[in-house]
Amino acid sequence: QEVWARRSYENRWAFRSVPSMRGRVLDARGRVLAQDEPTTRVSLHYLRFRLRHCVGAAVHGATVCKRLEPSFEEVRYGYRAGDYGPRQAVRDLFSMPVQAIEPGVLPKDVTSQLATYATTVLSQVGEVTRRQAYRAMREAAQAGRRVGIGDVLDVPRSELLVRFDERLRGLLDLSRRLYEEQLASADRRGADAAQIQDLMQLLEELRDASFRRLQVTWTDEFGEEQKGSYLEELRTPVADEVSFDVAAVLRVESARHAGVFVEPSVRRRVDVSQKTSLHALLGRVNWLDRTVASPDRMRELLTGEVPRSWIDRYMDQRMPGAWAEDLVPDGLVADEARLLMIEEARRRYQRELLTRERRGITGAEAWFNDQLMGQLGMRFVEHDGKRREQALWSHLSVESGADVQLTIDSKLQEIAEAAVHVSWRGYRSGYEVRGEAAKAEKVEAAVALVDANSGDVLAFAGAPIVTDNARHVPGVMWLGNGSVGSVAKPFVLVDYLESARLGRQHLPLTEVEACQGYYDSPFVRMRLRCGSAHWQAGSDPRSALAKSCNCFFYQVGEGLGEAGVARAYKRFGLVAPGDASDPHGLCWQDELQGVSVARSSVDMRRPLPSRSIGYGLQVSPLYVARAYAGLATGTLPTLGLRAGEARDKVRLDVAAESLELVRAGLRDVLTRGTGRGLTTLRDLGASGKTGTAELTSAGDNNAWFAGYLPGASANGVQLAFCAVVYFVPDSEHGAEAAGGLLETVLRGVARDPELAWRYLPR
């Protein structure tokens, strides 16, 4: 009854899907970074192909013939070249005696199949109508001519075989062109070309499915396996993005490519240069059937549990109630048939959703997928005997996704991209010239610029870009040791000043020893060195910060103890809180909406004095920039990548005089301290801190600079920033490497009047 009902309504009614458009991704100024554009896709309807294409009909017709011979019951011709390839198939089909199509000679179903397949092949290679081809076979059989099927036309069999070869070459050429289209599409998307399947491979798989009568299967809510349409009855995608030239050929020569359909589709166009940070941060989209449920399938294999898939959850959350019931009008057919049609509507929608819709799988496309993804539409239509639509009964409206505007300013981003690439290339080349290839591979550079007030991420760039995965952008992650070094000192100084004010554990300033270039630590019982001897300046907080005196911070860290140093970093969101009762829990930003940043960490194997100067503390430059925004404004913003969204801020529980002393020290860094050679930053009135974290016994370092500009621009933005060059040689430090990188960026901003108005102080 179910099979009869399905065939009955499919003869008259059909469901047609309407693909949705994803929303656009825009930059902060409204420039389109990624958008959908109409394209075409090619799909294969194998049932029609084997019945109406001469190559498919030859393969299946020859198989029917061969199986009539004893000991050849299991033989199947295919589409690969060889003894049972398509060229041999048509020869064997043409050799079949024409009497085989006469009624009563063979079983009725075999006769019907042979007649259909032979008619298709003869009509196409003989260039006659199907009626003429069938009549020629019947007349030859009734006349008692002892000839093969290939000899019933006026055209010699040899000529028919030549024409068949031409059609086969046309099919192979189409397969090649579609494969090249897919390769180009995969290259644009950065997809794995190894997963591309050409048309001939797909034909071979569906040929097997046709012979084996394979059906779509699924498990119902009772855990029982159910079966739906035969695989050969479905339109299977061959190529997702097809150029106009190929689509036009298929349209014009549709009669020569029966079963191959050109359908409207969409593709994602990213208007950003490849191999850039922004391209990776935007991310990729892919068709749902390539992204859904692989972990669920593994879970099912391991546990036997059948979990609800992403598609199930999507249908529950996004689809309006009773949509399938509304799609099939009441009273159209008997109640039992209507229930079957409603169930078919659900199955068809899920299947079309998988093959025609896309979702973001990396970067911003994945983070904001719920907003960007539209809703597939569906129509319930009545068609005639040639499956032409005659009437629309009902429809489920297609909905486009919403646009998402990012905080990234693409003009500022371009300047940052160029600066990090030059910096990375320069230091890498230096190692290469010295023949140190292993060290050259470790060099990375990154820069982050944020609005200190709103937390908007205005630009973030890293180099090198080796994949299109946003997680692999340098600065989002880092190779090896990512210690921040002395850029952490201002946060330790803030806690020291607050501990002295509040009477918490600390070393009184009168007991801080002057810097002799080294410090004999009773805590670790060894001599710790400083960059140079700072003498009395090394016992003054402001000067010690400006000069980056390690000896001062060794002593301060020991005086604060483990709890104090940990508190210093937690207060500025550099380290995760210990538990829910931690008073600085609100300072921690667990994730950055739009970028999957590597989690901060502290190497507790490092001795306390070492951690007090930032060794063993590994933090993304994005979160270092956020911490310096807190120093600039007294409030920690929540970083974000989506423009216009409301975000929380956390006011620092710090006395104004403590913050002002630290700010004075950061100003001194650029006027008389370790950053005094950074003239562009100094002229802009910037405050900041250099950092050089030694990584190897040979003196290779991570070079850092972080800071902020003194006030808001005419556009109301106060820049906070952080730059890092990972793994520079001993002769390079934070000021030269990272500070120089930031100066390059800010000079580029200053040269552009529009950017200067947006971001430089009035």
Short mmCIF file of N, CA and C in Angstrom, two decimals, residues 215-270:
data_model
loop_
_atom_site.label_atom_id
_atom_site.label_comp_id
_atom_site.label_asym_id
_atom_site.label_seq_id
_atom_site.Cartn_x
_atom_site.Cartn_y
_atom_site.Cartn_z
N GLN A 215 18.39 1.54 -1.35
CA GLN A 215 17.45 2.59 -1.01
C GLN A 215 18.03 3.50 0.07
N VAL A 216 17.46 4.70 0.17
CA VAL A 216 17.76 5.58 1.29
C VAL A 216 17.25 4.93 2.56
N THR A 217 18.05 4.91 3.60
CA THR A 217 17.62 4.30 4.87
C THR A 217 17.77 5.31 5.99
N TRP A 218 16.97 5.18 7.02
CA TRP A 218 17.08 6.00 8.22
C TRP A 218 16.46 5.22 9.38
N THR A 219 16.75 5.68 10.58
CA THR A 219 16.22 5.04 11.78
C THR A 219 15.12 5.91 12.35
N ASP A 220 13.94 5.34 12.57
CA ASP A 220 12.83 6.13 13.09
C ASP A 220 12.94 6.31 14.60
N GLU A 221 11.92 6.97 15.19
CA GLU A 221 11.98 7.28 16.61
C GLU A 221 11.91 6.04 17.49
N PHE A 222 11.53 4.90 16.90
CA PHE A 222 11.47 3.65 17.67
C PHE A 222 12.74 2.82 17.49
N GLY A 223 13.74 3.39 16.79
CA GLY A 223 15.00 2.68 16.59
C GLY A 223 14.95 1.66 15.47
N GLU A 224 13.90 1.65 14.67
CA GLU A 224 13.78 0.68 13.58
C GLU A 224 14.23 1.32 12.26
N GLU A 225 14.93 0.53 11.46
CA GLU A 225 15.40 1.03 10.17
C GLU A 225 14.26 1.11 9.18
N GLN A 226 14.15 2.25 8.54
CA GLN A 226 13.13 2.46 7.52
C GLN A 226 13.82 2.70 6.18
N LYS A 227 13.10 2.43 5.09
CA LYS A 227 13.65 2.61 3.76
C LYS A 227 12.78 3.56 2.95
N GLY A 228 13.46 4.38 2.16
CA GLY A 228 12.76 5.36 1.34
C GLY A 228 13.01 5.13 -0.13
N SER A 229 13.22 6.21 -0.85
CA SER A 229 13.39 6.15 -2.30
C SER A 229 14.65 5.38 -2.67
N TYR A 230 14.62 4.79 -3.87
CA TYR A 230 15.83 4.16 -4.39
C TYR A 230 16.85 5.24 -4.72
N LEU A 231 18.12 4.91 -4.49
CA LEU A 231 19.17 5.90 -4.72
C LEU A 231 19.20 6.38 -6.16
N GLU A 232 18.90 5.49 -7.10
CA GLU A 232 18.95 5.89 -8.50
C GLU A 232 17.81 6.84 -8.87
N GLU A 233 16.82 6.98 -7.99
CA GLU A 233 15.71 7.88 -8.27
C GLU A 233 15.99 9.31 -7.80
N LEU A 234 17.07 9.51 -7.05
CA LEU A 234 17.38 10.82 -6.50
C LEU A 234 18.33 11.57 -7.43
N ARG A 235 18.30 12.87 -7.34
CA ARG A 235 19.27 13.70 -8.05
C ARG A 235 20.50 13.85 -7.17
N THR A 236 21.60 13.26 -7.61
CA THR A 236 22.83 13.27 -6.83
C THR A 236 23.75 14.36 -7.35
N PRO A 237 24.24 15.28 -6.47
CA PRO A 237 25.12 16.36 -6.94
C PRO A 237 26.42 15.82 -7.54
N VAL A 238 26.83 16.41 -8.65
CA VAL A 238 28.09 16.06 -9.29
C VAL A 238 29.09 17.20 -9.12
N ALA A 239 28.67 18.43 -9.42
CA ALA A 239 29.54 19.60 -9.30
C ALA A 239 28.72 20.74 -8.70
N ASP A 240 29.28 21.37 -7.67
CA ASP A 240 28.54 22.40 -6.94
C ASP A 240 28.60 23.76 -7.61
N GLU A 241 29.73 24.09 -8.19
CA GLU A 241 29.90 25.40 -8.81
C GLU A 241 30.36 25.20 -10.25
N VAL A 242 29.46 25.48 -11.19
CA VAL A 242 29.74 25.22 -12.60
C VAL A 242 29.72 26.54 -13.35
N SER A 243 30.73 26.76 -14.18
CA SER A 243 30.82 28.00 -14.95
C SER A 243 29.70 28.08 -15.98
N PHE A 244 29.48 29.29 -16.48
CA PHE A 244 28.43 29.50 -17.46
C PHE A 244 28.68 28.68 -18.72
N ASP A 245 29.94 28.58 -19.15
CA ASP A 245 30.25 27.86 -20.39
C ASP A 245 29.81 26.41 -20.31
N VAL A 246 30.13 25.74 -19.21
CA VAL A 246 29.76 24.34 -19.06
C VAL A 246 28.25 24.20 -18.92
N ALA A 247 27.65 25.08 -18.13
CA ALA A 247 26.19 25.01 -17.93
C ALA A 247 25.46 25.23 -19.25
N ALA A 248 25.96 26.18 -20.06
CA ALA A 248 25.31 26.46 -21.34
C ALA A 248 25.37 25.26 -22.26
N VAL A 249 26.51 24.57 -22.30
CA VAL A 249 26.64 23.38 -23.14
C VAL A 249 25.63 22.32 -22.71
N LEU A 250 25.50 22.11 -21.42
CA LEU A 250 24.56 21.11 -20.92
C LEU A 250 23.12 21.49 -21.24
N ARG A 251 22.83 22.78 -21.18
CA ARG A 251 21.48 23.22 -21.51
C ARG A 251 21.18 23.03 -22.99
N VAL A 252 22.12 23.47 -23.81
CA VAL A 252 21.90 23.40 -25.26
C VAL A 252 21.86 21.95 -25.73
N GLU A 253 22.73 21.11 -25.16
CA GLU A 253 22.82 19.71 -25.59
C GLU A 253 22.17 18.78 -24.56
N SER A 254 21.09 19.21 -23.98
CA SER A 254 20.45 18.41 -22.94
C SER A 254 20.03 17.03 -23.45
N ALA A 255 19.66 16.95 -24.73
CA ALA A 255 19.24 15.66 -25.28
C ALA A 255 20.40 14.68 -25.35
N ARG A 256 21.63 15.20 -25.47
CA ARG A 256 22.80 14.32 -25.54
C ARG A 256 23.28 13.88 -24.17
N HIS A 257 22.78 14.52 -23.13
CA HIS A 257 23.23 14.21 -21.77
C HIS A 257 22.03 13.90 -20.88
N ALA A 258 21.22 12.97 -21.32
CA ALA A 258 20.03 12.60 -20.55
C ALA A 258 20.43 12.16 -19.15
N GLY A 259 19.67 12.63 -18.16
CA GLY A 259 19.94 12.27 -16.78
C GLY A 259 20.88 13.22 -16.08
N VAL A 260 21.56 14.10 -16.84
CA VAL A 260 22.45 15.09 -16.24
C VAL A 260 21.72 16.43 -16.27
N PHE A 261 21.52 17.02 -15.10
CA PHE A 261 20.69 18.22 -14.99
C PHE A 261 21.51 19.41 -14.51
N VAL A 262 21.18 20.58 -15.04
CA VAL A 262 21.74 21.84 -14.57
C VAL A 262 20.69 22.51 -13.71
N GLU A 263 21.07 22.86 -12.46
CA GLU A 263 20.11 23.44 -11.52
C GLU A 263 20.67 24.74 -10.95
N PRO A 264 19.79 25.66 -10.56
CA PRO A 264 20.27 26.89 -9.91
C PRO A 264 20.87 26.58 -8.55
N SER A 265 21.93 27.28 -8.22
CA SER A 265 22.58 27.09 -6.93
C SER A 265 23.23 28.40 -6.53
N VAL A 266 23.96 28.39 -5.43
CA VAL A 266 24.68 29.57 -4.97
C VAL A 266 26.08 29.14 -4.54
N ARG A 267 27.00 30.09 -4.54
CA ARG A 267 28.33 29.84 -4.02
C ARG A 267 28.75 31.03 -3.18
N ARG A 268 29.69 30.80 -2.30
CA ARG A 268 30.19 31.84 -1.41
C ARG A 268 31.39 32.51 -2.06
N ARG A 269 31.29 33.80 -2.28
CA ARG A 269 32.40 34.55 -2.84
C ARG A 269 33.03 35.40 -1.74
N VAL A 270 34.32 35.20 -1.53
CA VAL A 270 35.06 35.95 -0.51
C VAL A 270 35.91 36.99 -1.22
#
